Coordinates of C-alpha atoms in Angstrom, one line a residue:
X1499 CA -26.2 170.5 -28.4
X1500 CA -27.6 173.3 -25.8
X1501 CA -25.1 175.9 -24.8
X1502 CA -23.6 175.2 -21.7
X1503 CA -24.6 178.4 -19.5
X1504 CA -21.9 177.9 -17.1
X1505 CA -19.2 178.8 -19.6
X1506 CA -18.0 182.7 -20.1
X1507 CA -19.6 184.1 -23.2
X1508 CA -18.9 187.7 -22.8
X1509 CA -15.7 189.9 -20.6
X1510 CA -18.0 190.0 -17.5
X1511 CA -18.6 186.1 -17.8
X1512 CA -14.7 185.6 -18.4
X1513 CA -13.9 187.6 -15.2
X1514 CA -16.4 185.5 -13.3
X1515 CA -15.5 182.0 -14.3
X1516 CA -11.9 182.7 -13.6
X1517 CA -13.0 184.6 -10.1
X1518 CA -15.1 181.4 -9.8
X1519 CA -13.4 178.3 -11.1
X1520 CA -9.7 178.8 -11.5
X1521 CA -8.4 178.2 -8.5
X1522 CA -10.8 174.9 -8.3
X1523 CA -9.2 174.1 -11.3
X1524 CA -5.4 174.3 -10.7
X1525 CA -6.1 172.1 -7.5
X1526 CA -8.3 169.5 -9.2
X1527 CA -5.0 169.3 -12.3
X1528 CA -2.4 169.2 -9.6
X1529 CA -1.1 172.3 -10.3
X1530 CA 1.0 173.7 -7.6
X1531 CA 0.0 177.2 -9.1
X1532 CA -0.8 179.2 -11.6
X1533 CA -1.2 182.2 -13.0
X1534 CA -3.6 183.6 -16.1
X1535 CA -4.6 186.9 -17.7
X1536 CA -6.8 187.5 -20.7
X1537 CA -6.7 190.9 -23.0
X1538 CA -10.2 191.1 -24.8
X1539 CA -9.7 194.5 -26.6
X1540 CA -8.5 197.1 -23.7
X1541 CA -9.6 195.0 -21.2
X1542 CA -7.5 192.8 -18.8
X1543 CA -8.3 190.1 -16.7
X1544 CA -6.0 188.3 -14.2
X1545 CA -6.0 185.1 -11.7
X1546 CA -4.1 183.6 -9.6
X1547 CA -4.1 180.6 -7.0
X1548 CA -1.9 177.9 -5.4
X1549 CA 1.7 178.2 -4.2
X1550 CA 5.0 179.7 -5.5
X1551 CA 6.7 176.8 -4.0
X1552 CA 5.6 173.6 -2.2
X1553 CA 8.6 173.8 -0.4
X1554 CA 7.6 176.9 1.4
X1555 CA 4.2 177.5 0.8
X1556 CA 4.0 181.2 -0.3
X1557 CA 0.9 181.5 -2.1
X1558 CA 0.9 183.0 -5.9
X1559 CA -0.8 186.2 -6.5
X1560 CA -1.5 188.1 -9.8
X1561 CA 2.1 189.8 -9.1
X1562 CA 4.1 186.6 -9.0
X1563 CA 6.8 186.6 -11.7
X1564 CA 6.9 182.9 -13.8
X1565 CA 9.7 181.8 -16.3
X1566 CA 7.9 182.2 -20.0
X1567 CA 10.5 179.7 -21.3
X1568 CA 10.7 179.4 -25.0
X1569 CA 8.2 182.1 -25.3
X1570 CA 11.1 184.3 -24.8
X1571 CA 11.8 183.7 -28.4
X1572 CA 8.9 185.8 -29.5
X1573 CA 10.8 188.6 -27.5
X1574 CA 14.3 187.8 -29.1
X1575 CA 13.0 187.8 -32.6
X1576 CA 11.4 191.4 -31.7
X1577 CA 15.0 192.5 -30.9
X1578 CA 16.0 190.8 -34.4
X1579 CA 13.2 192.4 -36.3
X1580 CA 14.2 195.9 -34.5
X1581 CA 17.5 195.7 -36.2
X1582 CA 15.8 194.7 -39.5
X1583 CA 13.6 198.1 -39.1
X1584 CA 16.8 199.7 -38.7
X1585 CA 18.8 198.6 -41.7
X1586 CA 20.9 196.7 -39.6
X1587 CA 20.4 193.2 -40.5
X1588 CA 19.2 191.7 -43.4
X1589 CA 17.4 188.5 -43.1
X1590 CA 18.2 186.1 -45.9
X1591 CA 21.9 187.3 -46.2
X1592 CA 24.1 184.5 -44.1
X1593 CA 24.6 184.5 -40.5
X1594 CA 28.3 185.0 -40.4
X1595 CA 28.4 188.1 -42.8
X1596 CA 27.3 189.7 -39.3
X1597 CA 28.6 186.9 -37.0
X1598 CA 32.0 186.2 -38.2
X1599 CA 33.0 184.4 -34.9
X1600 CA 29.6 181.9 -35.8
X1601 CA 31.7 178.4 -36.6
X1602 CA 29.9 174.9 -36.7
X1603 CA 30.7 171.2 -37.5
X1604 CA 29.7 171.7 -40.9
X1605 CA 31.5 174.1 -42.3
X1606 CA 30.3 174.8 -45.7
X1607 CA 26.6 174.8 -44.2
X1608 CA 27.9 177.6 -41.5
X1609 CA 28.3 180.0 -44.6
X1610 CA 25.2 179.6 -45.9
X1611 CA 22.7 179.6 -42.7
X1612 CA 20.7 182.6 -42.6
X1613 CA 18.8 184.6 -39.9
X1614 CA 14.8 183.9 -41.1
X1615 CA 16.3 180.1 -41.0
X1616 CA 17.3 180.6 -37.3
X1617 CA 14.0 182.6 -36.7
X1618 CA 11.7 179.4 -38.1
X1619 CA 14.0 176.7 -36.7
X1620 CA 14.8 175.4 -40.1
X1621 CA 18.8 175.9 -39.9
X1622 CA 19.3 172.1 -39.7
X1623 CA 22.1 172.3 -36.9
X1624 CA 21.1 170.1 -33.4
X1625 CA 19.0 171.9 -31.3
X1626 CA 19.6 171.4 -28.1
X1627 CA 22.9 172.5 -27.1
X1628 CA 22.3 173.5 -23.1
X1629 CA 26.6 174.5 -22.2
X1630 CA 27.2 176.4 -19.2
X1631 CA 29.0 179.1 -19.7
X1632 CA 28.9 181.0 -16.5
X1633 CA 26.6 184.0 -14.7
X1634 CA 28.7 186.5 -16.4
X1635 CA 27.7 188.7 -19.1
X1636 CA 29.6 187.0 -21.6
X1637 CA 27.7 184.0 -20.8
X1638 CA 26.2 184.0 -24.8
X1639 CA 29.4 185.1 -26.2
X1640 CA 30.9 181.7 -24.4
X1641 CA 28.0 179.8 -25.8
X1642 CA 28.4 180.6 -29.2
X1643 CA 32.5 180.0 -29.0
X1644 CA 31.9 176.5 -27.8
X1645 CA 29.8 175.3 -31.5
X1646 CA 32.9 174.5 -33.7
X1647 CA 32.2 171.2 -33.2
X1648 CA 27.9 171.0 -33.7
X1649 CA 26.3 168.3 -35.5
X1650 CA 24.5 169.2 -39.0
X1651 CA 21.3 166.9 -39.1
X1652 CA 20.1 168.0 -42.1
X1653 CA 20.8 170.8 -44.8
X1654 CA 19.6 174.7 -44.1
X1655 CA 16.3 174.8 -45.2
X1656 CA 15.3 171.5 -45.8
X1657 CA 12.7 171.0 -42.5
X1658 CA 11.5 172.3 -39.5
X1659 CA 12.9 170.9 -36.4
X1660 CA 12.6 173.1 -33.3
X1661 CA 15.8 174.7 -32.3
X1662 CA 17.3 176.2 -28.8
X1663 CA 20.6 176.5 -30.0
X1664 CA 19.5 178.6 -33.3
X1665 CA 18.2 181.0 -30.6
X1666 CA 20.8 181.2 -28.6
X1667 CA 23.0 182.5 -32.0
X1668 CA 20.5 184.9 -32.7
X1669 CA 20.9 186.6 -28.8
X1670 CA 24.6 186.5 -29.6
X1671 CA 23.8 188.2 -33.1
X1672 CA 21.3 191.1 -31.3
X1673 CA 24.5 191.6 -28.7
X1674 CA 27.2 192.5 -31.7
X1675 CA 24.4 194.7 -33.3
X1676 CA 23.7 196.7 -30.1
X1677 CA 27.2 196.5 -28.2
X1678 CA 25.2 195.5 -24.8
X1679 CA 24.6 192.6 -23.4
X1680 CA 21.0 190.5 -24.3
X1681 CA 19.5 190.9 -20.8
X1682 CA 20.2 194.7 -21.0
X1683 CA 19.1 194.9 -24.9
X1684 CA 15.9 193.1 -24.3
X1685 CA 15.1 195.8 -21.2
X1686 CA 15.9 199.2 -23.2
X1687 CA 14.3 197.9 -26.5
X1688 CA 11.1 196.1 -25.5
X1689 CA 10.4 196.1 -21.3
X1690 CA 11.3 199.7 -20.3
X1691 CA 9.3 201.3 -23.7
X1692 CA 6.4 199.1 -22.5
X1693 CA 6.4 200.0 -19.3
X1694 CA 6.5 195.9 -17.7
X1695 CA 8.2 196.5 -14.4
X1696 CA 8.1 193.0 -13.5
X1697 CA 10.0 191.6 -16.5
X1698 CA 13.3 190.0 -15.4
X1699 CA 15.5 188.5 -17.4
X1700 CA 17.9 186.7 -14.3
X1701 CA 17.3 185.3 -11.2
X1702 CA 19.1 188.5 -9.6
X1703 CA 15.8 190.7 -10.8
X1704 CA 13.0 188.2 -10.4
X1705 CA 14.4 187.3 -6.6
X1706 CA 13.5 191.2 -5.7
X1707 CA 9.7 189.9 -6.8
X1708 CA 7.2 187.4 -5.3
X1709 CA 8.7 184.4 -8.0
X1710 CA 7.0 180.9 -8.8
X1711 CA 9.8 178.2 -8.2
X1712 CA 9.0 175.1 -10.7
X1713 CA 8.0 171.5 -9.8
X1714 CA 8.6 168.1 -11.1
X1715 CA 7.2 164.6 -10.6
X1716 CA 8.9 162.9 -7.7
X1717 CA 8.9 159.0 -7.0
X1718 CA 5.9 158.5 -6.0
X1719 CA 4.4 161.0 -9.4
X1720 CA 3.2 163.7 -7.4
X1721 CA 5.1 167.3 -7.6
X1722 CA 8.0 168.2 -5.5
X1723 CA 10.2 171.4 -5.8
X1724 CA 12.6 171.1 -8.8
X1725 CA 16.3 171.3 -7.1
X1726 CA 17.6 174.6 -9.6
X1727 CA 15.5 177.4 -10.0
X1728 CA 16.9 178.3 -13.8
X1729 CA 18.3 176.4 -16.7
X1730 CA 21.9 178.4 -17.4
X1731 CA 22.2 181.3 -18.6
X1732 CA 23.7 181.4 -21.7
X1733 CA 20.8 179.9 -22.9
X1734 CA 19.0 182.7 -22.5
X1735 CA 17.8 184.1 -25.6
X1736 CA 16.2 180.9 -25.9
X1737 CA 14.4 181.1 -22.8
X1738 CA 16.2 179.3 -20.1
X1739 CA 15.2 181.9 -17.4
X1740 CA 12.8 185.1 -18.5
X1741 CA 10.6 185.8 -15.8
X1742 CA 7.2 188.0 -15.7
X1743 CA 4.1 188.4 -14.5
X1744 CA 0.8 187.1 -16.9
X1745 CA -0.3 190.6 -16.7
X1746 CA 3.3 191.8 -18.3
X1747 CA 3.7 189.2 -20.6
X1748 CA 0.3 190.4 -22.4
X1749 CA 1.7 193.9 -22.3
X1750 CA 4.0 192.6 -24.6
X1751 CA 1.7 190.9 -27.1
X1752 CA -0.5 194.3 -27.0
X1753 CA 2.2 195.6 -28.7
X1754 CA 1.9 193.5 -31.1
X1755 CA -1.6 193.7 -31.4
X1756 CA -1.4 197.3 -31.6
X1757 CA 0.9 197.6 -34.8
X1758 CA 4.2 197.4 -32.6
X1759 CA 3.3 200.5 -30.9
X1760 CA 3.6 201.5 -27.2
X1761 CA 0.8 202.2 -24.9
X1762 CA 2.6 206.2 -25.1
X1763 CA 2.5 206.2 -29.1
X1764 CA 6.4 204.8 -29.4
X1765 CA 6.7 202.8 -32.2
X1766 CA 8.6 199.9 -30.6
X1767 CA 8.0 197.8 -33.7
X1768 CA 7.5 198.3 -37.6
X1769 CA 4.1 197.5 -38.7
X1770 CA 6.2 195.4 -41.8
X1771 CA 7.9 193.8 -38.7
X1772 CA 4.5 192.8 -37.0
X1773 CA 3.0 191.4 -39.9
X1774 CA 6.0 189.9 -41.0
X1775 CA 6.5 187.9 -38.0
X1776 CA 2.9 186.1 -38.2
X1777 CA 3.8 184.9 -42.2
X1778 CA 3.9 181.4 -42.6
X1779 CA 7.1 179.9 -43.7
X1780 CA 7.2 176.7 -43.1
X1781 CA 4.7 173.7 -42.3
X1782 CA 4.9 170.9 -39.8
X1783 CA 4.6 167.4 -39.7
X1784 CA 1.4 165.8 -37.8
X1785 CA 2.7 166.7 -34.1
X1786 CA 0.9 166.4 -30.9
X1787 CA 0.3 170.3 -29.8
X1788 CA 2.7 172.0 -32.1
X1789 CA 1.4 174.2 -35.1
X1790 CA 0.5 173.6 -38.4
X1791 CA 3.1 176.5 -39.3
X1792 CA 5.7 178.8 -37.8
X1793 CA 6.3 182.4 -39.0
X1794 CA 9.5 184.2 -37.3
X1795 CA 9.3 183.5 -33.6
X1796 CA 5.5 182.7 -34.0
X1797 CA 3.7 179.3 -34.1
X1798 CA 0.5 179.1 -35.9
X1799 CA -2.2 177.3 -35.9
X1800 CA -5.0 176.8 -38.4
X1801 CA -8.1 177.2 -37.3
X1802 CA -11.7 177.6 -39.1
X1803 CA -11.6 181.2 -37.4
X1804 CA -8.4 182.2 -38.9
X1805 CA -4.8 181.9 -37.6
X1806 CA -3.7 181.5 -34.2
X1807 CA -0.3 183.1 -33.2
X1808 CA 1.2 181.2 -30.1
X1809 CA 4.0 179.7 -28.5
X1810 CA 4.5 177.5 -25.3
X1811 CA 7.4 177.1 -22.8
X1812 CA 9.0 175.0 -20.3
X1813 CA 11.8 174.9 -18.3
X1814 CA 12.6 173.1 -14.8
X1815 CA 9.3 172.5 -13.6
X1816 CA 7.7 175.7 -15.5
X1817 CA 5.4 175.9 -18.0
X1818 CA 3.9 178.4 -20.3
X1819 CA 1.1 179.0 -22.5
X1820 CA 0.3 182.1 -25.0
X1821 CA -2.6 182.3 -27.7
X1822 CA -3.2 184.8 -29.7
X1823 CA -6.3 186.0 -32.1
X1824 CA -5.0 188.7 -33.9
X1825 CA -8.4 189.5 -35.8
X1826 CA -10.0 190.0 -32.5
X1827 CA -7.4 191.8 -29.6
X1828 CA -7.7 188.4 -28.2
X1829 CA -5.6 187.0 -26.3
X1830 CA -4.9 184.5 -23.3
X1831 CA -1.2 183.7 -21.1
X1832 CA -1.4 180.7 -18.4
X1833 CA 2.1 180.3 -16.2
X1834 CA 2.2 177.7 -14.2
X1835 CA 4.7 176.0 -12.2
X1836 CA 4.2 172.1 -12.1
X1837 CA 1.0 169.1 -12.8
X1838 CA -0.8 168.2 -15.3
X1839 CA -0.4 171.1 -17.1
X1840 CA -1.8 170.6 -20.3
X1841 CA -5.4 169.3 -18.7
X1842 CA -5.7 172.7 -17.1
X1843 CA -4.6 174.3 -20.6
X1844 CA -7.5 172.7 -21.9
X1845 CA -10.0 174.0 -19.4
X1846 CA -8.6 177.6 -19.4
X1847 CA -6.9 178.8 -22.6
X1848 CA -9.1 176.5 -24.7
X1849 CA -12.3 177.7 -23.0
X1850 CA -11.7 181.1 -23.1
X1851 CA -10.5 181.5 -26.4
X1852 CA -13.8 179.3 -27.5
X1853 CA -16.5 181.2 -25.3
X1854 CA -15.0 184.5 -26.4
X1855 CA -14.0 184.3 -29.5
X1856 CA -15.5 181.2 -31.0
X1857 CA -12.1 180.0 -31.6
X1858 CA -11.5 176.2 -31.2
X1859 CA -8.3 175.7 -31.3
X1860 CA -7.3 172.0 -33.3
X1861 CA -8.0 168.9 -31.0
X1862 CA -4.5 167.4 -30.0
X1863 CA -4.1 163.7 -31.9
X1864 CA -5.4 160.6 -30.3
X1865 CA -5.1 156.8 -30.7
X1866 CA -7.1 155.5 -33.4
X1867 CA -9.9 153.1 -31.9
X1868 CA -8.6 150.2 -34.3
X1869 CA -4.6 151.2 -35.3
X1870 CA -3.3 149.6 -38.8
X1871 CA -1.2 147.4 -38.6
X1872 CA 2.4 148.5 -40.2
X1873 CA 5.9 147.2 -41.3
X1874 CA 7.9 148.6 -38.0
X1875 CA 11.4 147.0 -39.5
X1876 CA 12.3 150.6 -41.0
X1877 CA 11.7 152.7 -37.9
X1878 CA 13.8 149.9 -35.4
X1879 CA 17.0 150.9 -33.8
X1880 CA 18.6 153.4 -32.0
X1881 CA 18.6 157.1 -32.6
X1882 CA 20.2 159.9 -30.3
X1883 CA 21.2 163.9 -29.5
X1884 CA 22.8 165.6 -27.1
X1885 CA 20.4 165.3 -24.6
X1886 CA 18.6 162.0 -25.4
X1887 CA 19.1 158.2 -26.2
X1888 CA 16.3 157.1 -27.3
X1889 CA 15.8 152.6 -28.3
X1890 CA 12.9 152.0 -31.0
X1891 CA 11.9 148.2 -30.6
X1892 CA 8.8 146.3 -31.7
X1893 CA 6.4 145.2 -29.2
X1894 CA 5.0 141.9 -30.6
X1895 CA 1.6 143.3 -31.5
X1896 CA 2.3 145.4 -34.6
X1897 CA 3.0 148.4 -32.1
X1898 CA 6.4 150.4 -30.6
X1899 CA 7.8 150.8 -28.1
X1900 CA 10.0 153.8 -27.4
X1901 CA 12.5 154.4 -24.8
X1902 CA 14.2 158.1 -23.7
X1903 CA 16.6 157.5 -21.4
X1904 CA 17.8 161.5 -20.5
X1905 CA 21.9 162.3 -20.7
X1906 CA 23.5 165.6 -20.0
X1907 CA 22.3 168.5 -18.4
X1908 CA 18.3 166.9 -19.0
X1909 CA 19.6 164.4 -16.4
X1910 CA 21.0 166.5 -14.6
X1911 CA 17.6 168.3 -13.6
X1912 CA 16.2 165.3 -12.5
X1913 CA 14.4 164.0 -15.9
X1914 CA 13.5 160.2 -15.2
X1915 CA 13.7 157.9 -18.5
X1916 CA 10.3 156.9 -19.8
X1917 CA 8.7 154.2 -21.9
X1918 CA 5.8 154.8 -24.7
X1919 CA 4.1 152.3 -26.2
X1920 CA 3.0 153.9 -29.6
X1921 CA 0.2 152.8 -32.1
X1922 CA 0.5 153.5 -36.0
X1923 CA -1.6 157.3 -36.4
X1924 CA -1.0 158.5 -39.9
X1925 CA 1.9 157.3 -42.6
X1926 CA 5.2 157.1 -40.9
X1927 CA 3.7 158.7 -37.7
X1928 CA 3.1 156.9 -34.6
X1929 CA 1.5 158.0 -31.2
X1930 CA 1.4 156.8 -27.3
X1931 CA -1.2 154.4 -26.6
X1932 CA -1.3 156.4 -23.2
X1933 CA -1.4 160.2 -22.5
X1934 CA 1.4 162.1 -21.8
X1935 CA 1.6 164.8 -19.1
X1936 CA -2.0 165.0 -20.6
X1937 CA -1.2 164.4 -24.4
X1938 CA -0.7 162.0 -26.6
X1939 CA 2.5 162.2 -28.2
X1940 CA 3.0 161.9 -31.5
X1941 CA 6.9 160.7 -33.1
X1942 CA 7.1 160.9 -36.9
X1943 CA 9.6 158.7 -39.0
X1944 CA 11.4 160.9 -41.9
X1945 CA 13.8 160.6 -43.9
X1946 CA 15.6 157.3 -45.5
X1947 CA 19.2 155.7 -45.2
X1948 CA 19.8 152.7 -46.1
X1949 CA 16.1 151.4 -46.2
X1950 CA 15.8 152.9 -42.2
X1951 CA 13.9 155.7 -40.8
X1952 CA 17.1 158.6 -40.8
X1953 CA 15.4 160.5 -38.1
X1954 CA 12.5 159.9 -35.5
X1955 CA 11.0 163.9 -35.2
X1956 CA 8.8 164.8 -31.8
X1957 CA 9.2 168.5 -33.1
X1958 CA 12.8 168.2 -32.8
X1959 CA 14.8 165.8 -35.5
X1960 CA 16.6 163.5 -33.7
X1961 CA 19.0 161.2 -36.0
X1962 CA 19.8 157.7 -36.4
X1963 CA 22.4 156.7 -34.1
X1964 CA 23.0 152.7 -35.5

């Protein structure tokens, strides 16, 4: 197939497609708006377009501060590994030999949960605990108090299922290592050596900034200003609320890119640390847009051209997108605030990263053409977490059909239950006949009680609730 000469093949062409195309691109994807930057070696290069807010209409700029969501954890497992480079903390030894205070349903598994289980989301303990405990600084310490009574899903160890809540412990954990608050850990150790003046941790230092408010789907589908700015905060070591510029947040990854060094010389990061944090140690089930691995912090994916180091984020209306090509000094950040996000992943992060570095990341899963047909009997009935009820029924054609219906602070923010009608994909894995916010979404079946499906997994385990 010829090359298609309208895509960006070297810096210069990057610069000009994204001078040229982006802001087409966040209006033809709904996007309210958006921000990008791309570090090709020593080189940076930034975009902006749309609005902060629909509700006022204050346009974004390169400076505009965006929530990273769960990209955040990338920076809270830097402030673990910090303490690891300092003899402080020692990975596979128990949580509670540090944390004492650390108490969870399941007792015997409490004693036994380590810090590189927490770091690659394999604890076992449910996930998504979202408990607000106030603006103060204590906000974590409050968190952490409130899990005596947290559900074990599955032993330490045993899988991967994508954890908030493991994140939240390990913020608590960097406070009783350093004596200081996260927010204030996370700027000495990692913003202020960097030199990222925009980084802000809490709505009291991002409101001093030009700052993207999120959007979500009204009524009638189209965005509308989300009616909270910020999930709270004692979520945030997982990343209910770090905000930054796209510019900043690849200051960060530079570090890593550089061997965990400064732009001065400091050494902000081991080089063990670095390289530690991008080893595989665990793999996923078939997922829609997830890796095919995490490391500590880091997702990776498995491309022909090597790994990819990543993660994505989301919270009320915001989402986030980082890839990284460690082999190259390549790397690409999208924030964006609301819309079909993912489409306009596709035609910026995926571009870039394929017309200047040859990478192709792996193609999200889609329907089959001509679906098997399945027993459905062991993946019927209900199944349920803290912040979803989800009903698994058959659909009369050989197919599912899966219901979320949001509960807790999720429906507090305005989620809407939704329906998917899901076709057999691979095994015990099925996926929506229609796309999703722009992907298909895959839900595996794993596990077994009883002759049933013990958990339905979407990247998070949810269990059997029947």
């Amino acid at each position: 197939m010829p090359h298609d000469q309208t895509r960006p093949r070297t810096h210069s062409d990057g610069a000009r497609f994204l001078q040229e195309s982006f802001a087409d691109l966040v209006a033809e994807h709904g996007v309210p708006g958006a921000s990008i930057a791309v570090l090709a070696g020593d080189q940076v290069i930034t975009a902006a377009a749309g609005t902060t807010s629909l509700a006022t209409g204050v346009e974004v700029d390169t400076e505009t501060v965006f929530q990273i969501g769960s990209i955040t954890k990338v920076w809270t497992t830097t402030l673990v590994m910090q303490l690891v480079d300092e003899g402080l903390l020692d990975l596979d030894r128990p949580v509670r030999d540090y944390l004492p205070e650390l108490l969870i349903g399941d007792r015997a598994a409490g004693e036994v949960i380590t810090t590189r289980q927490l770091l690659c989301h394999t604890a076992g303990f449910e996930g998504d605990i979202f408990t607000d405990t106030g603006r103060g600084e204590d906000a974590v310490e409050r968190y952490v108090a409130t899990l005596s009574d947290l559900p074990q899903l599955f032993a330490p160890g045993e899988t991967f299922s994508y954890n908030n809540t493991g994140f939240v412990v390990l913020g608590r954990l960097v406070e009783v290592l350093r004596g200081q608050p996260y927010d204030q850990v996370l700027l000495d150790r990692i913003a202020t050596p960097l030199g990222l003046a925009s980084v802000s941790p809490s709505p009291y230092e991002a409101i001093l900034r030009r700052a993207a408010t999120g959007h979500m789907p009204g009524a009638d589908g189209a965005p509308e200003a989300a009616p909270t700015w910020a999930l709270a905060r004692s979520n945030a070591p997982a990343g209910s609320m770090l905000a930054m510029t796209a510019g900043d947040l690849l200051g960060f990854v530079r570090m890593h890119l550089n061997r965990g060094a400064a732009p001065d010389g400091t050494q902000v990061l081991s080089v063990a640390a670095v390289e530690a944090m991008r080893e595989r140690q665990v793999d996923l089930p078939l997922l829609s847009g997830m890796g095919d691995a995490w490391g500590l912090g880091w997702e990776l994916f498995d491309t022909p051209q090597g790994t990819v180091v990543a993660h994505d984020g989301g919270t009320i209306g915001q989402a986030a997108f980082l890839r990284v090509v460690p082999e190259q000094g390549l790397a690409v950040a999208l924030l964006t605030n609301g819309g079909e996000v993912f489409g306009l992943f596709n035609a910026t992060v995926a571009r870039l990263l394929d017309e200047l570095g040859g990478v192709r990341l792996p193609d999200r899963p889609t329907p089959p053409a001509a679906p098997a047909t399945v027993d459905v009997g062991r993946f019927l009935g209900r199944y349920a977490d803290t912040i979803y009820d989800i009903e698994v029924t058959e659909d009369g054609t050989g197919g599912l059909v899966l219901d979320r219906i949001p509960k807790d602070v999720i429906a507090e923010i305005g989620e809407q239950p939704m329906r998917f009608s899901l076709v057999h994909l691979d095994g015990d894995s099925f996926i929506t006949v229609e796309p999703v916010r722009g992907i298909h979404v895959v839900f595996a079946f794993i596990g077994e009680v009883d002759g049933k499906a013990k958990y339905v997994h979407y990247g998070r385990v949810v269990a059997r609730a029947d």
